[in-house]
CSV table of C-alpha atoms in Angstrom, one decimal:
chain,number,residue,atom,x,y,z
A,1,MET,CA,8.3,-8.1,17.2
A,2,TYR,CA,6.9,-8.4,20.3
A,3,ARG,CA,5.3,-4.8,21.0
A,4,ASN,CA,1.7,-5.5,20.1
A,5,LEU,CA,1.5,-8.3,22.1
A,6,LEU,CA,2.6,-6.3,25.0
A,7,PHE,CA,0.0,-4.0,24.4
A,8,ILE,CA,-2.5,-7.0,24.7
A,9,VAL,CA,-1.0,-8.8,27.4
A,10,VAL,CA,-1.1,-5.7,30.2
A,11,PHE,CA,-3.6,-3.5,28.4
A,12,ILE,CA,-6.4,-4.2,31.1
A,13,PHE,CA,-3.7,-3.3,33.8
A,14,LEU,CA,-3.1,0.4,32.4
A,15,ASN,CA,-6.6,0.5,32.3
A,16,ALA,CA,-7.4,-0.6,35.7
A,17,CYS,CA,-4.4,1.7,37.3
A,18,ALA,CA,-6.3,4.6,35.3
A,19,ASN,CA,-9.7,4.4,37.2
A,20,LYS,CA,-9.8,5.9,40.6
A,21,GLN,CA,-12.1,3.3,41.9
A,22,ASN,CA,-9.0,0.7,41.6
A,23,ILE,CA,-6.5,2.9,42.8
A,24,VAL,CA,-8.9,3.1,46.6
A,25,VAL,CA,-8.8,-0.9,46.1
A,26,VAL,CA,-5.2,-1.3,45.4
A,27,TYR,CA,-3.8,0.7,48.2
A,28,LYS,CA,-4.4,-0.9,51.7
A,29,ASP,CA,-3.7,2.7,53.2
A,30,TYR,CA,-5.2,4.5,51.4
A,31,THR,CA,-5.5,7.4,53.8
A,32,GLU,CA,-1.9,7.9,54.4
A,33,GLN,CA,-1.1,7.9,50.5
A,34,LYS,CA,-4.4,9.9,49.4
A,35,SER,CA,-2.1,13.3,49.4
A,36,LYS,CA,-1.9,15.9,47.1
A,37,GLU,CA,1.7,15.2,46.1
A,38,PHE,CA,0.6,11.4,45.9
A,39,ASP,CA,-2.2,12.0,43.1
A,40,SER,CA,-0.1,14.5,41.5
A,41,ARG,CA,2.6,12.0,41.2
A,42,VAL,CA,0.1,9.3,39.7
A,43,MET,CA,-1.6,12.1,37.1
A,44,LYS,CA,1.8,13.2,36.0
A,45,ALA,CA,2.9,9.6,35.2
A,46,PHE,CA,-0.3,8.9,33.0
A,47,THR,CA,-0.3,12.0,31.6
A,48,TYR,CA,3.6,11.6,30.4
A,49,SER,CA,2.1,8.4,28.8
A,50,HIS,CA,-0.9,10.0,27.2
A,51,PHE,CA,1.4,12.6,25.3
A,52,ASN,CA,4.1,10.0,24.1
A,53,GLN,CA,6.8,11.0,26.8
A,54,TYR,CA,7.7,7.5,27.8
A,55,LYS,CA,10.6,7.8,29.1
A,56,GLU,CA,9.2,10.3,31.6
A,57,ALA,CA,6.2,8.3,32.3
A,58,ARG,CA,8.3,5.4,33.1
A,59,ASP,CA,10.7,6.9,35.4
A,60,GLU,CA,7.7,8.5,37.4
A,61,PHE,CA,6.0,5.1,37.8
A,62,LEU,CA,9.3,3.8,38.8
A,63,ALA,CA,9.8,6.0,41.5
A,64,LEU,CA,6.1,5.3,42.7
A,65,PHE,CA,6.8,2.2,43.0
A,66,LYS,CA,9.9,2.5,44.9
A,67,ASP,CA,8.3,4.9,47.4
A,68,TYR,CA,5.0,3.0,47.4
A,69,ASN,CA,5.8,-0.6,46.9
A,70,VAL,CA,2.8,-1.1,44.9
A,71,THR,CA,3.5,-3.7,42.2
A,72,ASN,CA,0.8,-2.1,40.0
A,73,PHE,CA,3.6,1.0,39.0
A,74,LEU,CA,6.4,-1.8,38.6
A,75,GLU,CA,3.9,-3.6,36.2
A,76,ASN,CA,3.4,0.1,34.3
A,77,ALA,CA,7.0,0.6,34.3
A,78,TYR,CA,8.1,-2.3,32.8
A,79,LEU,CA,5.1,-2.7,30.2
A,80,LEU,CA,6.5,1.2,29.1
A,81,THR,CA,10.1,-0.2,28.9
A,82,LEU,CA,9.7,-3.4,26.9
A,83,VAL,CA,7.1,-1.8,24.3
A,84,ASN,CA,9.2,1.3,23.9
A,85,GLN,CA,12.4,-0.4,23.9
A,86,LEU,CA,13.9,1.9,26.9
A,87,ASP,CA,17.1,1.8,29.4
A,88,LYS,CA,16.5,0.1,32.5
A,89,ALA,CA,15.2,-3.2,31.0
A,90,ASP,CA,17.6,-5.4,32.7
A,91,GLU,CA,16.7,-3.4,36.2
A,92,LEU,CA,13.2,-4.1,36.2
A,93,ASN,CA,13.8,-7.2,35.3
A,94,GLU,CA,15.6,-7.9,38.1
A,95,LEU,CA,13.0,-5.9,40.5
A,96,ALA,CA,10.4,-7.9,39.0
A,97,ARG,CA,11.8,-11.1,39.9
A,98,ALA,CA,11.1,-11.0,43.8
A,99,TYR,CA,7.1,-10.6,43.3
A,100,LEU,CA,6.9,-13.0,40.4
A,101,ASN,CA,4.8,-15.4,42.5
A,102,GLN,CA,2.9,-12.5,43.8
A,103,SER,CA,1.6,-11.1,40.1
A,104,ASP,CA,1.0,-12.8,37.0
A,105,SER,CA,1.2,-9.6,34.7
A,106,LEU,CA,4.3,-9.1,36.3
A,107,LYS,CA,5.4,-12.6,35.3
A,108,ARG,CA,4.2,-12.1,31.9
A,109,LEU,CA,6.6,-9.2,31.4
A,110,SER,CA,9.2,-11.2,32.5
A,111,ILE,CA,8.3,-14.1,29.5
A,112,LEU,CA,8.5,-11.1,27.3
A,113,TYR,CA,11.6,-9.5,28.4
A,114,ASP,CA,13.2,-13.2,28.2
A,115,LEU,CA,11.4,-13.6,24.8
A,116,GLN,CA,12.9,-10.6,23.4
A,117,ASN,CA,16.7,-11.9,25.3
A,118,LEU,CA,15.8,-15.2,23.8
A,119,ASN,CA,16.4,-16.7,27.1
A,120,LEU,CA,13.7,-19.2,25.8
A,121,LYS,CA,14.3,-22.0,28.4
A,122,ARG,CA,13.2,-19.5,31.4
A,123,ALA,CA,10.5,-18.1,29.4
A,124,GLU,CA,9.1,-21.7,28.7
A,125,LYS,CA,9.6,-22.3,32.5
A,126,TYR,CA,7.4,-19.2,33.9
A,127,VAL,CA,4.7,-19.5,31.0
A,128,LYS,CA,4.2,-23.3,31.6
A,129,GLU,CA,3.8,-22.5,35.3
A,130,LEU,CA,0.9,-19.6,34.4
A,131,LEU,CA,-0.5,-22.8,32.3
A,132,ALA,CA,-0.9,-24.6,35.6
A,133,LYS,CA,-3.0,-22.8,37.1
A,134,LYS,CA,-5.7,-23.9,34.7
A,135,ASN,CA,-7.1,-20.2,34.1
A,136,ASN,CA,-7.6,-20.5,30.3
A,137,ASP,CA,-6.2,-16.8,30.3
A,138,PRO,CA,-5.7,-16.5,27.0
A,139,ARG,CA,-3.0,-14.1,26.8
A,140,ASP,CA,-0.9,-17.2,28.7
A,141,PHE,CA,-2.0,-19.2,25.3
A,142,GLU,CA,-0.7,-17.0,23.2
A,143,ILE,CA,2.8,-16.2,24.6
A,144,TYR,CA,3.3,-19.9,25.0
A,145,GLY,CA,2.7,-19.7,21.0
A,146,ASP,CA,5.1,-17.0,20.7
A,147,ILE,CA,7.6,-19.1,22.6
A,148,LEU,CA,7.3,-21.6,20.2
A,149,VAL,CA,7.1,-20.1,17.2
A,150,ALA,CA,10.8,-18.7,18.7
A,151,LYS,CA,11.8,-22.5,19.0
A,152,ASN,CA,10.4,-23.0,14.8
A,153,ASP,CA,7.8,-25.5,16.5
A,154,LEU,CA,5.2,-24.2,14.4
A,155,ARG,CA,2.6,-26.6,14.5
A,156,ASN,CA,2.4,-27.0,18.2
A,157,ALA,CA,2.4,-22.9,18.1
A,158,ILE,CA,-0.9,-22.8,16.1
A,159,LYS,CA,-2.5,-25.3,18.8
A,160,TYR,CA,-1.6,-22.3,21.3
A,161,TYR,CA,-2.7,-19.7,19.2
A,162,GLN,CA,-5.8,-21.5,18.5
A,163,LEU,CA,-6.6,-21.9,21.9
A,164,ALA,CA,-6.4,-18.1,22.8
A,165,TYR,CA,-8.2,-17.2,19.8
A,166,LYS,CA,-10.9,-19.2,20.8
A,167,HIS,CA,-11.2,-17.1,24.0
A,168,PHE,CA,-10.0,-13.4,22.5
A,169,GLN,CA,-10.5,-12.9,19.0
A,170,SER,CA,-8.0,-10.1,18.4
A,171,GLU,CA,-6.7,-9.2,15.2
A,172,ASP,CA,-3.0,-9.5,16.1
A,173,LEU,CA,-3.7,-12.7,17.4
A,174,LEU,CA,-5.4,-13.7,13.8
A,175,LEU,CA,-2.6,-12.2,12.1
A,176,LYS,CA,0.0,-14.6,13.8
A,177,ILE,CA,-2.5,-17.6,13.1
A,178,VAL,CA,-2.4,-16.6,9.4
A,179,GLY,CA,1.3,-16.2,9.4
A,180,ILE,CA,2.0,-19.7,10.5
A,181,TYR,CA,-1.1,-21.0,7.8
A,182,ALA,CA,1.1,-19.3,5.1
A,183,ASN,CA,4.8,-20.8,6.2
A,184,LEU,CA,3.1,-24.2,6.2
A,185,ASN,CA,1.3,-23.0,2.7
A,186,GLN,CA,-1.9,-23.9,4.1
A,187,VAL,CA,-4.0,-20.8,1.9
A,188,LYS,CA,-7.3,-22.5,2.5
A,189,ASN,CA,-7.2,-22.0,6.2
A,190,ILE,CA,-6.0,-18.4,5.7
A,191,LYS,CA,-9.1,-17.9,3.8
A,192,ILE,CA,-11.7,-19.4,6.0
A,193,LEU,CA,-10.3,-17.4,8.9
A,194,LEU,CA,-10.2,-14.5,7.3
A,195,GLU,CA,-13.6,-14.6,6.2
A,196,ASN,CA,-15.1,-15.9,9.2
A,197,PHE,CA,-13.2,-12.7,11.4
A,198,LYS,CA,-14.9,-10.5,8.7
A,199,LYS,CA,-17.8,-11.8,8.9
A,200,SER,CA,-18.1,-11.5,12.8
A,201,ASN,CA,-15.7,-8.1,13.2
A,202,GLY,CA,-16.5,-6.4,9.8
A,203,CYS,CA,-13.5,-5.5,7.8
A,204,THR,CA,-10.0,-4.1,8.8
A,205,LEU,CA,-7.1,-2.8,6.7
A,206,LYS,CA,-4.7,-5.4,7.1
A,207,THR,CA,-7.0,-8.6,7.6
A,208,CYS,CA,-8.8,-7.4,4.2
A,209,ILE,CA,-6.0,-6.9,2.4
A,210,LEU,CA,-4.8,-10.1,3.1
A,211,LEU,CA,-8.2,-11.6,2.0
A,212,ALA,CA,-8.3,-9.1,-1.3
A,213,GLN,CA,-4.4,-11.3,-2.0
A,214,ILE,CA,-6.1,-14.0,-1.9
A,215,TYR,CA,-9.5,-13.1,-4.0
A,216,SER,CA,-6.9,-11.6,-6.3
A,217,ASN,CA,-4.9,-14.8,-6.8
A,218,GLU,CA,-8.1,-16.8,-7.7
A,219,LYS,CA,-9.3,-14.4,-9.7
A,220,ASN,CA,-12.3,-14.0,-7.5
A,221,ILE,CA,-13.5,-10.3,-9.5
A,222,LYS,CA,-16.9,-10.2,-7.8
A,223,ALA,CA,-15.7,-10.8,-4.1
A,224,LEU,CA,-12.8,-8.4,-4.8
A,225,LYS,CA,-14.6,-5.9,-5.9
A,226,GLU,CA,-17.0,-6.0,-3.0
A,227,LEU,CA,-13.7,-5.7,-0.6
A,228,TYR,CA,-11.9,-2.8,-2.4
A,229,LEU,CA,-15.2,-1.2,-1.9
A,230,ASN,CA,-15.4,-1.9,1.7
A,231,LEU,CA,-11.6,-0.9,2.6
A,232,TYR,CA,-12.4,2.6,0.8
A,233,GLN,CA,-15.3,3.0,3.0
A,234,LEU,CA,-12.9,2.0,6.2
A,235,SER,CA,-10.1,4.1,5.0
A,236,HIS,CA,-11.2,6.7,2.7
A,237,ASN,CA,-8.3,5.9,0.6
A,238,LYS,CA,-9.0,6.3,-3.3
A,239,ASP,CA,-6.7,3.8,-3.8
A,240,PHE,CA,-9.1,1.1,-3.7
A,241,ILE,CA,-11.0,3.2,-5.6
A,242,LEU,CA,-8.7,3.1,-8.6
A,243,ALA,CA,-7.8,-0.7,-8.0
A,244,ILE,CA,-11.8,-1.4,-8.9
A,245,ILE,CA,-11.6,0.8,-11.8
A,246,GLU,CA,-8.3,-1.4,-13.1
A,247,LEU,CA,-10.1,-4.4,-12.3
A,248,LEU,CA,-13.3,-3.3,-14.2
A,249,ILE,CA,-11.1,-2.5,-17.4
A,250,SER,CA,-9.8,-6.2,-17.1
A,251,GLN,CA,-12.9,-7.4,-17.7
A,252,ASN,CA,-13.8,-4.7,-20.6
A,253,HIS,CA,-16.3,-3.1,-17.8
A,254,LYS,CA,-15.3,0.4,-19.1
A,255,GLN,CA,-18.4,2.1,-18.8
A,256,GLU,CA,-18.8,0.9,-14.9
A,257,ALA,CA,-15.5,1.8,-14.6
A,258,LEU,CA,-15.9,5.3,-15.5
A,259,GLU,CA,-19.2,5.7,-13.5
A,260,PHE,CA,-16.7,4.6,-10.5
A,261,ALA,CA,-14.5,7.5,-11.8
A,262,LEU,CA,-17.1,10.1,-12.0
A,263,LYS,CA,-18.7,8.9,-8.6
A,264,TYR,CA,-16.2,8.8,-6.4
A,265,ASP,CA,-14.2,12.0,-8.0
A,266,VAL,CA,-10.6,10.2,-9.0
A,267,LYS,CA,-8.0,11.7,-10.3
A,268,ASP,CA,-8.6,14.0,-13.7
A,269,ASN,CA,-5.8,11.8,-15.8
A,270,VAL,CA,-7.9,8.5,-15.1
A,271,LYS,CA,-11.4,9.7,-15.9
A,272,ILE,CA,-9.9,11.2,-19.6
A,273,PHE,CA,-8.1,8.0,-20.2
A,274,LEU,CA,-11.7,6.2,-19.6
A,275,TYR,CA,-13.1,9.0,-22.0
A,276,GLU,CA,-10.9,8.6,-24.5
A,277,ASN,CA,-11.1,4.4,-24.2
A,278,LEU,CA,-15.1,4.6,-24.5
A,279,LYS,CA,-14.5,7.1,-27.9
A,280,GLN,CA,-16.1,9.6,-25.8
A,281,PHE,CA,-14.1,12.5,-26.9
A,282,ASP,CA,-15.6,15.2,-26.4
A,283,GLU,CA,-16.1,14.7,-22.6
A,284,ALA,CA,-12.6,14.0,-22.3
A,285,LYS,CA,-11.2,17.1,-24.5
A,286,LYS,CA,-13.9,19.3,-22.2
A,287,LEU,CA,-12.0,17.8,-19.1
A,288,SER,CA,-8.8,18.5,-20.7
A,289,LEU,CA,-9.3,21.7,-21.5
A,290,LYS,CA,-10.7,22.7,-18.4
A,291,ILE,CA,-7.7,21.5,-16.8
A,292,TYR,CA,-5.3,23.9,-18.7
A,293,GLU,CA,-7.4,26.9,-18.7
A,294,ARG,CA,-7.3,26.4,-14.6
A,295,ASP,CA,-3.8,25.5,-14.0
A,296,GLY,CA,-1.9,26.6,-17.2
A,297,ASN,CA,-0.4,22.9,-17.6
A,298,LYS,CA,0.3,23.0,-21.4
A,299,GLU,CA,0.4,19.1,-21.0
A,300,TYR,CA,-3.5,18.9,-20.8
A,301,LEU,CA,-3.3,21.4,-24.1
A,302,LEU,CA,-1.1,18.6,-25.9
A,303,ARG,CA,-3.7,16.1,-24.7
A,304,THR,CA,-6.6,17.9,-26.0
A,305,ALA,CA,-4.5,18.2,-29.7
A,306,ILE,CA,-4.0,14.6,-29.6
A,307,LEU,CA,-7.6,13.6,-28.6
A,308,GLU,CA,-8.9,16.4,-31.4
A,309,PHE,CA,-6.7,13.9,-34.3
A,310,GLU,CA,-8.0,10.5,-31.9
A,311,GLU,CA,-11.6,11.5,-32.6
A,312,ALA,CA,-11.1,12.7,-36.6
A,313,ASN,CA,-9.4,9.9,-37.0
A,314,PHE,CA,-12.1,7.6,-35.5
A,315,LYS,CA,-14.6,9.3,-37.3
A,316,LYS,CA,-12.6,9.3,-40.8
A,317,GLN,CA,-13.6,13.1,-40.7
A,318,ILE,CA,-9.4,13.9,-41.2
A,319,THR,CA,-9.4,17.3,-42.8
A,320,ALA,CA,-6.6,20.0,-43.8
A,321,GLU,CA,-8.4,22.3,-41.5
A,322,LYS,CA,-8.8,20.2,-39.1
A,323,ILE,CA,-5.0,18.9,-39.2
A,324,ASN,CA,-4.2,23.1,-38.9
A,325,GLU,CA,-6.3,23.8,-35.6
A,326,ILE,CA,-4.6,20.4,-34.4
A,327,VAL,CA,-1.3,21.5,-35.1
A,328,LYS,CA,-1.9,25.2,-33.8
A,329,LYS,CA,-2.5,23.8,-30.3
A,330,PHE,CA,0.8,21.6,-30.8
A,331,GLU,CA,2.5,24.8,-31.6
A,332,GLU,CA,1.0,26.5,-28.7
A,333,GLY,CA,1.7,23.6,-26.4
A,334,ILE,CA,5.2,21.8,-27.3
A,335,ASP,CA,8.7,22.5,-26.3
A,336,GLU,CA,11.8,20.3,-25.9
A,337,ASN,CA,11.0,19.6,-22.5
A,338,ALA,CA,7.6,18.1,-23.1
A,339,ASP,CA,7.1,14.7,-22.8
A,340,ALA,CA,8.7,12.2,-24.8
A,341,LEU,CA,5.2,11.0,-25.9
A,342,TYR,CA,4.4,14.2,-26.8
A,343,LEU,CA,7.2,15.0,-29.0
A,344,ASN,CA,6.7,12.1,-30.9
A,345,TYR,CA,3.3,12.6,-31.4
A,346,TYR,CA,3.9,15.5,-33.1
A,347,GLY,CA,6.7,14.6,-35.0
A,348,TYR,CA,5.2,11.9,-36.4
A,349,LEU,CA,1.9,14.0,-37.6
A,350,LEU,CA,4.0,16.2,-39.1
A,351,ILE,CA,6.3,13.9,-41.0
A,352,ASP,CA,3.3,11.6,-42.1
A,353,TYR,CA,1.3,14.5,-43.5
A,354,ASP,CA,4.3,15.9,-44.9
A,355,LEU,CA,3.5,19.2,-43.0
A,356,ASP,CA,7.5,19.7,-42.3
A,357,ILE,CA,9.1,16.3,-42.2
A,358,LYS,CA,12.5,17.4,-41.1
A,359,LYS,CA,11.3,19.4,-38.3
A,360,GLY,CA,9.1,16.4,-37.4
A,361,MET,CA,12.1,14.3,-37.3
A,362,LYS,CA,13.7,16.6,-34.8
A,363,PHE,CA,11.1,16.5,-32.0
A,364,VAL,CA,10.7,12.6,-32.7
A,365,GLU,CA,14.9,12.5,-32.2
A,366,LEU,CA,14.0,14.8,-28.8
A,367,ALA,CA,11.6,12.0,-28.1
A,368,LEU,CA,14.5,9.3,-28.4
A,369,GLU,CA,16.8,11.2,-26.2
A,370,LYS,CA,14.4,10.5,-23.5
A,371,GLU,CA,13.4,7.0,-24.7
A,372,PRO,CA,16.4,5.7,-26.5
A,373,ASN,CA,15.0,2.2,-27.2
A,374,ASN,CA,11.2,3.3,-27.7
A,375,PHE,CA,10.4,1.1,-30.9
A,376,TYR,CA,7.9,3.6,-31.5
A,377,TYR,CA,9.6,6.5,-31.5
A,378,ILE,CA,12.2,4.5,-33.6
A,379,ASP,CA,9.5,3.8,-36.1
A,380,SER,CA,8.7,7.2,-36.3
A,381,LEU,CA,12.3,8.4,-37.3
A,382,ALA,CA,12.7,5.5,-40.1
A,383,TRP,CA,9.0,6.8,-41.3
A,384,GLY,CA,10.9,10.1,-41.8
A,385,TYR,CA,13.9,8.8,-43.1
A,386,TYR,CA,11.6,7.2,-45.8
A,387,LYS,CA,9.9,10.3,-46.3
A,388,LEU,CA,13.1,11.8,-47.0
A,389,GLY,CA,13.7,8.9,-49.9
A,390,LYS,CA,16.5,7.6,-47.6
A,391,CYS,CA,15.3,4.3,-47.6
A,392,LYS,CA,18.6,2.5,-46.4
A,393,GLU,CA,18.9,4.9,-43.4
A,394,ALA,CA,15.2,4.2,-42.8
A,395,TRP,CA,15.9,0.4,-43.1
A,396,GLU,CA,18.4,0.4,-40.7
A,397,LEU,CA,16.6,2.2,-38.4
A,398,LEU,CA,13.7,0.1,-38.9
A,399,GLN,CA,15.6,-3.3,-38.2
A,400,LYS,CA,16.1,-2.2,-34.8
A,401,THR,CA,12.2,-2.6,-33.5
A,402,PHE,CA,12.1,-6.3,-35.5
A,403,ASP,CA,12.8,-7.5,-31.8
A,404,ASP,CA,9.4,-6.6,-30.7
A,405,LYS,CA,7.4,-9.1,-32.4
A,406,GLU,CA,4.0,-7.4,-30.7
A,407,PHE,CA,5.3,-4.5,-32.3
A,408,VAL,CA,5.9,-5.7,-35.6
A,409,GLU,CA,2.8,-7.5,-35.9
A,410,SER,CA,0.9,-4.1,-35.7
A,411,GLU,CA,-0.7,-2.2,-38.5
A,412,GLU,CA,1.5,0.6,-38.6
A,413,SER,CA,4.6,-1.6,-38.5
A,414,LYS,CA,3.6,-3.8,-41.4
A,415,LYS,CA,2.7,-0.9,-43.6
A,416,HIS,CA,5.9,1.1,-42.8
A,417,ILE,CA,8.2,-2.3,-43.5
A,418,LYS,CA,6.2,-3.1,-46.7
A,419,ALA,CA,6.8,1.0,-47.8
A,420,ILE,CA,10.4,1.2,-46.8
A,421,ARG,CA,11.4,-2.7,-48.4
A,422,GLY,CA,10.0,-0.8,-51.5
A,423,CYS,CA,11.5,2.0,-51.4
A,424,LEU,CA,15.0,-0.3,-51.1
A,425,LYS,CA,13.6,-2.6,-54.2
A,426,ASP,CA,13.4,0.6,-56.5
A,427,ASP,CA,17.1,2.0,-55.1
A,428,PHE,CA,18.5,-1.2,-56.5
A,429,ARG,CA,16.6,-1.4,-59.6
């Protein structure tokens, strides 16, 4: 819980110890300590830490403290232990207690130790001692805020976080304030805080993703689009470009969505979808065939077949010759392992155009094995039975689709209901 805070609290001390000039200031009898062995041990401790060998680094710092009685080494050993949840935390806490009046850093680390162990009474005692010095150190305000959060005193906790934030505007501290505002349902304050942080510090992943959620809830499309673009520029994650494209599609700005897709070279499936949606069938077919020829993935041959039919249907240019071309592509690309969408599409094509009704029904049945509750596939099978003159079986199947009001209101469903009802009446005559 306090991992990030620990880095903030004692980051300055790690840098101080890493700097040779600071070492000269800290060690009184530097002549005695300036031995190759000493320098080597200090360097080894920092090298361990740099390469994330935290236990080895901690042990070396602890050994240096015991040999030279320099509290900076104890601070580093204690810090590494708390941050990385190593063993010996109790031992280090006991060692630190003897130096609490000499080192504010060790006192802060002891407070964090107590927080982790829920000894809130002692943690509060120590932090009040630090605050009594009136140094206005933001770390002390922040730690007291943490204690108050642990005590569920959120309204007072936010006061101390705000005091800390006034002196040191870190993202971690900002997120703590945001967390409390969220608990208090103060969305307006969250928005103001995040926008001010963005204005001063630019976009960060955490803050701008939170801000994006607020803009999304407000349906502030313009601000959301700008924010997603900032997040992409920050992270180079194309999911943010896809989010912009989805946003533009929802606003029916499909051409702009396509322009984004091409400019940022998003997934080919997205480009094909947008080309098709904009009735740019030639571009969609060209890209789909290119992928098929490049990768040998038959799904894209099947997609090309569908695109050819959709284009012919849109232009009202369906001919026997065109249907034969489309069937040829389907025959080359389809098998029982194909996606249910393609199995049903081809099956319905064979049924609807009376090319091979029984074969078409077999493909639809394969699609239904994969998605047994798909109303479109059930409707396709019912249409097959109708084409075979089996009106009763067709009607029994079609009734299963009546629960989906949206589907029932579609033109295709209405057409099939009317035809099959008429077929049933003829059967009863």
